[in-house]
Each structure stands twice: as C-alpha cells, then as structure tokens.
Amino acid sequence: MAEPIRILHVLGGISLGGAESRIMDLYRHIDRNLIQFDFLIHQTQKGYYEEEIETLGGRVYRVPRFRLYNMIAYKKALRDFFRSHHEFGAVHGHMTSTAAIYLPIAKKSGIPVTIAHARSAGVDQGIKGIITRLLRLPLRKKCDYMFACSALAARSVFGEESARNNSVKIVPNAIDTAQFAYCEEARARMRRTLSLEDKFVIGHVGRFHYAKNHEYLLAVFQKIAQKREDALLLLLGEGSLMEEMKERAASLGIAERVIFCGNQKETWDYYQAMDYLIFPSRFEGLPGTVVEAQCAGLRCLISDTIAQEVRITELVTCLSIQEEPEKWAAYVLGDETDERRDRHEQVAAAGYDVGQQAAWYESFYRHGRG
C-alpha cells in the first residue's frame, strides 16, 4: 500500500483555539491512509493537541516565533527545516502574518504546493496590527493557492481585488455537526452538574483576546443581571486577558455571577446548558463557536462585524458593538422565543459538516482540485 501524502500545517501553536480545533476536526475525519498531517508551530511549550496529533500519526516540528528583529534567524530556521524535510506534498499555512516568508522558502526547497489560508478578518490593535498588514501585502503573489473561511476574511487578508476576481477559494469552517446536536437529556444533566437548573444562562466560548471583546460582553451581562436575578454568565476559554476580565467582572459587581470555566474539550455539553450565546467580537473570520451553537439550537446575538455567512439559521441576530450595552441586553431580555430543537442537519446541509469537507480536502490534496 502506498504511503499517505503528508501535508504540513503551519500554525502559531496547537492550543485549544478556533483554527486549531477546525484543523483537528478535519484530521480526525480525513482518510489517514491517504492523507497524513504534520504541524510546524511557533511555540516551544507542549501544545494542547500534541499528544492526539502523535496518536493519529502526525509529527510536530518547531521554529522560533517571529519577532521582526529576528528576521534573519527566522528565515534561517525555516531554510534549515525545509532543507531537511522534502516529504510534504503541500504546505498549508494558517498563520498568514508570516506566510509570505515561509511559503516561498518551502517552494524554493522543493515543496510542490503552497497554500495560504485566511482564518481571521482583522488584526490586533497598535503596532502589531500594522506590521501584520504590511507582512501580508505580498502574500497573494507568494503562494499557489489562497483559501479563506469567509469572503470577509478573504478581503481582509488577500485584498479586495483577489476576493473580487474569485482567485480565493472559500472553505467554510466545518465542524462535526452531529456532535453538537441539541439533546434535552444532556441539557438536564449539564445543568444539574453545574448547578444551573433554575438559572438563565448566558454563554460565550472563545479565548480571552482583544478580538473577542470580553469587556463589552461583561458590560452587556451587567445590564442583563440588573434585570434578571437568575442570570449567570458562563465563559469557556483561556488567554492572556483572562485575569484582567476577572478583575473587570469584580469592578462591575458581577463576579459572583460569572463562571470562568477555562478550556473545555467537550464544549458540546456546555452549549446544551446555555440559554443564549452572546458573541460581540471586534473581528472574526467565521467563528466555529456560532456554528456549533446553532447546531445545539441556541439563540445567538453577535456583532455585525462578523462574516454574514455564519447566519446559517434564523437563530442568529446581529447588532453593532457601537451600540450601548443596554441595547444588547434589552434584545436578549425581550427575545421570548423558547423553542429549543436540534438544528445540526440544517447546519450540515448548508455545507458546514466536517465529514463532507474532509472528502473535499482528500481530493484537493491528492489531485489539486476538490
């Protein structure tokens, strides 16, 4: 039997983040007799998914994190790596901030196919964001294929012209839709486990990062909490701003009503326990969180800066984060829709099921087309 084609995925890390979770979903479902994944990451510490990757047959390699001042050392590390590794059928770059650096090096080293994959529709604030935009400018000319999770992400990373002339392939962030299907029994069990039986549970799933806008979320919840004594906020995720948000919750007088759950691998059970998802991100590519929540039949109020493709069902409503938090709170409190039913088949039919996407990727990696 022929050896599988090895694909190298390039990421900042392999933590429990959105892009990483979507790639791991794909990895679990792809035919690993045909396709195998390896990972090139920019972190020294062991990542959340590292053991699972090795169990599935993948390998994890490391290069130094790019800091601008170490440009020469960064390029040397990449040249050294690809000089020793010619086994990949493609390099699939999800870290677009430096993809215009590492993809040409991979190509020059003999890798036949290079892919740049846009998974975000914005950049960090300040000088870091400015540098990211500058580094991305030549990217559309430095790769063989351009992928994006949404039209908004395509425009943000590759530019208006590339998005307009259809040179970017839109590949939605797909999930295991059946895993997130609504289940009344699971809801009752989780609410008992978390002591939420008699609570109105607002939820959010995402790392504590500037893009996610947790400070606005807390301000909205404070207004909800003032109106409903049974309201609680359930937060899943970790990140650099987590401690700051704990302090902010305390300063708003809602610390006792906010539950910081940290990272949870089996997030599907937590969606069952929630009554409403609030997702006021400053920017997103196409958030898997909102796709997952819809499978679970969960009502979602999200910012209008998020790619519209995520509005798969009528469960999703958009508001501007330029509005006062009171307006968001009033919408949630005024939404009397109480029907909760499974929507995973509807989400799958819209093209967001990872099983379908795995088949597409198998064809693309083997033949250059889906």
PDB file of N, CA and C in Angstrom, residues 317-360:
ATOM      1  N   THR A 317     -28.902  36.705  15.389  1.00  0.00           N
ATOM      2  CA  THR A 317     -29.229  38.126  15.201  1.00  0.00           C
ATOM      3  C   THR A 317     -27.949  38.937  15.365  1.00  0.00           C
ATOM      4  N   CYS A 318     -27.821  40.000  14.569  1.00  0.00           N
ATOM      5  CA  CYS A 318     -26.638  40.859  14.621  1.00  0.00           C
ATOM      6  C   CYS A 318     -26.974  42.239  15.173  1.00  0.00           C
ATOM      7  N   LEU A 319     -26.081  42.780  15.983  1.00  0.00           N
ATOM      8  CA  LEU A 319     -26.162  44.159  16.438  1.00  0.00           C
ATOM      9  C   LEU A 319     -24.760  44.765  16.383  1.00  0.00           C
ATOM     10  N   SER A 320     -24.694  46.061  16.357  1.00  0.00           N
ATOM     11  CA  SER A 320     -23.411  46.753  16.319  1.00  0.00           C
ATOM     12  C   SER A 320     -22.829  46.874  17.728  1.00  0.00           C
ATOM     13  N   ILE A 321     -21.525  46.695  17.839  1.00  0.00           N
ATOM     14  CA  ILE A 321     -20.863  46.906  19.128  1.00  0.00           C
ATOM     15  C   ILE A 321     -20.620  48.395  19.373  1.00  0.00           C
ATOM     16  N   GLN A 322     -21.052  49.240  18.431  1.00  0.00           N
ATOM     17  CA  GLN A 322     -21.039  50.685  18.665  1.00  0.00           C
ATOM     18  C   GLN A 322     -22.251  51.112  19.486  1.00  0.00           C
ATOM     19  N   GLU A 323     -23.249  50.221  19.577  1.00  0.00           N
ATOM     20  CA  GLU A 323     -24.426  50.495  20.396  1.00  0.00           C
ATOM     21  C   GLU A 323     -24.064  50.394  21.878  1.00  0.00           C
ATOM     22  N   GLU A 324     -24.848  51.055  22.701  1.00  0.00           N
ATOM     23  CA  GLU A 324     -24.662  50.921  24.144  1.00  0.00           C
ATOM     24  C   GLU A 324     -25.000  49.494  24.578  1.00  0.00           C
ATOM     25  N   PRO A 325     -24.315  48.963  25.592  1.00  0.00           N
ATOM     26  CA  PRO A 325     -24.593  47.605  26.063  1.00  0.00           C
ATOM     27  C   PRO A 325     -26.067  47.387  26.426  1.00  0.00           C
ATOM     28  N   GLU A 326     -26.753  48.464  26.858  1.00  0.00           N
ATOM     29  CA  GLU A 326     -28.173  48.341  27.215  1.00  0.00           C
ATOM     30  C   GLU A 326     -29.010  47.802  26.055  1.00  0.00           C
ATOM     31  N   LYS A 327     -28.640  48.187  24.823  1.00  0.00           N
ATOM     32  CA  LYS A 327     -29.424  47.737  23.668  1.00  0.00           C
ATOM     33  C   LYS A 327     -29.272  46.241  23.470  1.00  0.00           C
ATOM     34  N   TRP A 328     -28.069  45.728  23.624  1.00  0.00           N
ATOM     35  CA  TRP A 328     -27.850  44.287  23.525  1.00  0.00           C
ATOM     36  C   TRP A 328     -28.614  43.556  24.630  1.00  0.00           C
ATOM     37  N   ALA A 329     -28.532  44.078  25.839  1.00  0.00           N
ATOM     38  CA  ALA A 329     -29.224  43.452  26.966  1.00  0.00           C
ATOM     39  C   ALA A 329     -30.725  43.441  26.744  1.00  0.00           C
ATOM     40  N   ALA A 330     -31.259  44.559  26.254  1.00  0.00           N
ATOM     41  CA  ALA A 330     -32.696  44.651  26.014  1.00  0.00           C
ATOM     42  C   ALA A 330     -33.148  43.652  24.964  1.00  0.00           C
ATOM     43  N   TYR A 331     -32.321  43.439  23.937  1.00  0.00           N
ATOM     44  CA  TYR A 331     -32.700  42.469  22.910  1.00  0.00           C
ATOM     45  C   TYR A 331     -32.783  41.061  23.506  1.00  0.00           C
ATOM     46  N   VAL A 332     -31.766  40.675  24.266  1.00  0.00           N
ATOM     47  CA  VAL A 332     -31.759  39.336  24.866  1.00  0.00           C
ATOM     48  C   VAL A 332     -32.949  39.162  25.799  1.00  0.00           C
ATOM     49  N   LEU A 333     -33.205  40.153  26.630  1.00  0.00           N
ATOM     50  CA  LEU A 333     -34.299  40.056  27.597  1.00  0.00           C
ATOM     51  C   LEU A 333     -35.661  40.079  26.915  1.00  0.00           C
ATOM     52  N   GLY A 334     -35.735  40.674  25.742  1.00  0.00           N
ATOM     53  CA  GLY A 334     -37.008  40.758  25.028  1.00  0.00           C
ATOM     54  C   GLY A 334     -37.264  39.621  24.069  1.00  0.00           C
ATOM     55  N   ASP A 335     -36.285  38.748  23.896  1.00  0.00           N
ATOM     56  CA  ASP A 335     -36.434  37.615  22.977  1.00  0.00           C
ATOM     57  C   ASP A 335     -37.127  36.482  23.718  1.00  0.00           C
ATOM     58  N   GLU A 336     -38.411  36.356  23.460  1.00  0.00           N
ATOM     59  CA  GLU A 336     -39.217  35.384  24.199  1.00  0.00           C
ATOM     60  C   GLU A 336     -39.257  34.008  23.542  1.00  0.00           C
ATOM     61  N   THR A 337     -38.537  33.845  22.421  1.00  0.00           N
ATOM     62  CA  THR A 337     -38.518  32.548  21.760  1.00  0.00           C
ATOM     63  C   THR A 337     -37.975  31.497  22.708  1.00  0.00           C
ATOM     64  N   ASP A 338     -38.772  30.503  22.992  1.00  0.00           N
ATOM     65  CA  ASP A 338     -38.306  29.499  23.952  1.00  0.00           C
ATOM     66  C   ASP A 338     -38.251  28.098  23.358  1.00  0.00           C
ATOM     67  N   GLU A 339     -38.557  27.966  22.069  1.00  0.00           N
ATOM     68  CA  GLU A 339     -38.472  26.655  21.438  1.00  0.00           C
ATOM     69  C   GLU A 339     -37.011  26.280  21.273  1.00  0.00           C
ATOM     70  N   ARG A 340     -36.645  25.136  21.725  1.00  0.00           N
ATOM     71  CA  ARG A 340     -35.266  24.654  21.601  1.00  0.00           C
ATOM     72  C   ARG A 340     -35.306  23.315  20.894  1.00  0.00           C
ATOM     73  N   ARG A 341     -34.702  23.245  19.728  1.00  0.00           N
ATOM     74  CA  ARG A 341     -34.690  21.985  18.990  1.00  0.00           C
ATOM     75  C   ARG A 341     -33.371  21.834  18.237  1.00  0.00           C
ATOM     76  N   ASP A 342     -33.103  20.616  17.862  1.00  0.00           N
ATOM     77  CA  ASP A 342     -31.868  20.291  17.172  1.00  0.00           C
ATOM     78  C   ASP A 342     -31.844  20.912  15.772  1.00  0.00           C
ATOM     79  N   ARG A 343     -30.723  21.527  15.408  1.00  0.00           N
ATOM     80  CA  ARG A 343     -30.583  22.135  14.079  1.00  0.00           C
ATOM     81  C   ARG A 343     -29.359  21.590  13.335  1.00  0.00           C
ATOM     82  N   HIS A 344     -28.763  20.504  13.800  1.00  0.00           N
ATOM     83  CA  HIS A 344     -27.494  20.087  13.204  1.00  0.00           C
ATOM     84  C   HIS A 344     -27.634  19.658  11.751  1.00  0.00           C
ATOM     85  N   GLU A 345     -28.786  19.079  11.380  1.00  0.00           N
ATOM     86  CA  GLU A 345     -28.964  18.670   9.987  1.00  0.00           C
ATOM     87  C   GLU A 345     -29.067  19.881   9.070  1.00  0.00           C
ATOM     88  N   GLN A 346     -29.709  20.937   9.545  1.00  0.00           N
ATOM     89  CA  GLN A 346     -29.806  22.171   8.771  1.00  0.00           C
ATOM     90  C   GLN A 346     -28.421  22.786   8.557  1.00  0.00           C
ATOM     91  N   VAL A 347     -27.596  22.770   9.612  1.00  0.00           N
ATOM     92  CA  VAL A 347     -26.243  23.311   9.506  1.00  0.00           C
ATOM     93  C   VAL A 347     -25.393  22.457   8.562  1.00  0.00           C
ATOM     94  N   ALA A 348     -25.522  21.144   8.656  1.00  0.00           N
ATOM     95  CA  ALA A 348     -24.779  20.251   7.772  1.00  0.00           C
ATOM     96  C   ALA A 348     -25.174  20.461   6.317  1.00  0.00           C
ATOM     97  N   ALA A 349     -26.469  20.632   6.072  1.00  0.00           N
ATOM     98  CA  ALA A 349     -26.959  20.829   4.704  1.00  0.00           C
ATOM     99  C   ALA A 349     -26.434  22.116   4.087  1.00  0.00           C
ATOM    100  N   ALA A 350     -26.066  23.071   4.937  1.00  0.00           N
ATOM    101  CA  ALA A 350     -25.536  24.345   4.445  1.00  0.00           C
ATOM    102  C   ALA A 350     -24.048  24.260   4.117  1.00  0.00           C
ATOM    103  N   GLY A 351     -23.426  23.088   4.321  1.00  0.00           N
ATOM    104  CA  GLY A 351     -22.034  22.894   3.936  1.00  0.00           C
ATOM    105  C   GLY A 351     -21.038  23.000   5.062  1.00  0.00           C
ATOM    106  N   TYR A 352     -21.509  22.897   6.303  1.00  0.00           N
ATOM    107  CA  TYR A 352     -20.623  23.099   7.446  1.00  0.00           C
ATOM    108  C   TYR A 352     -20.284  21.807   8.182  1.00  0.00           C
ATOM    109  N   ASP A 353     -20.504  20.660   7.554  1.00  0.00           N
ATOM    110  CA  ASP A 353     -20.183  19.400   8.226  1.00  0.00           C
ATOM    111  C   ASP A 353     -18.790  18.935   7.828  1.00  0.00           C
ATOM    112  N   VAL A 354     -17.982  18.564   8.812  1.00  0.00           N
ATOM    113  CA  VAL A 354     -16.585  18.240   8.571  1.00  0.00           C
ATOM    114  C   VAL A 354     -16.414  16.967   7.753  1.00  0.00           C
ATOM    115  N   GLY A 355     -17.378  16.056   7.813  1.00  0.00           N
ATOM    116  CA  GLY A 355     -17.279  14.842   7.009  1.00  0.00           C
ATOM    117  C   GLY A 355     -17.271  15.155   5.522  1.00  0.00           C
ATOM    118  N   GLN A 356     -18.163  16.059   5.112  1.00  0.00           N
ATOM    119  CA  GLN A 356     -18.206  16.488   3.716  1.00  0.00           C
ATOM    120  C   GLN A 356     -16.914  17.207   3.344  1.00  0.00           C
ATOM    121  N   GLN A 357     -16.439  18.055   4.247  1.00  0.00           N
ATOM    122  CA  GLN A 357     -15.242  18.837   3.950  1.00  0.00           C
ATOM    123  C   GLN A 357     -13.995  17.957   3.876  1.00  0.00           C
ATOM    124  N   ALA A 358     -13.933  16.917   4.694  1.00  0.00           N
ATOM    125  CA  ALA A 358     -12.792  16.003   4.657  1.00  0.00           C
ATOM    126  C   ALA A 358     -12.665  15.358   3.281  1.00  0.00           C
ATOM    127  N   ALA A 359     -13.803  14.979   2.696  1.00  0.00           N
ATOM    128  CA  ALA A 359     -13.782  14.381   1.360  1.00  0.00           C
ATOM    129  C   ALA A 359     -13.252  15.379   0.333  1.00  0.00           C
ATOM    130  N   TRP A 360     -13.649  16.656   0.489  1.00  0.00           N
ATOM    131  CA  TRP A 360     -13.174  17.689  -0.440  1.00  0.00           C
ATOM    132  C   TRP A 360     -11.661  17.850  -0.322  1.00  0.00           C
TER     133      TRP A 360
END
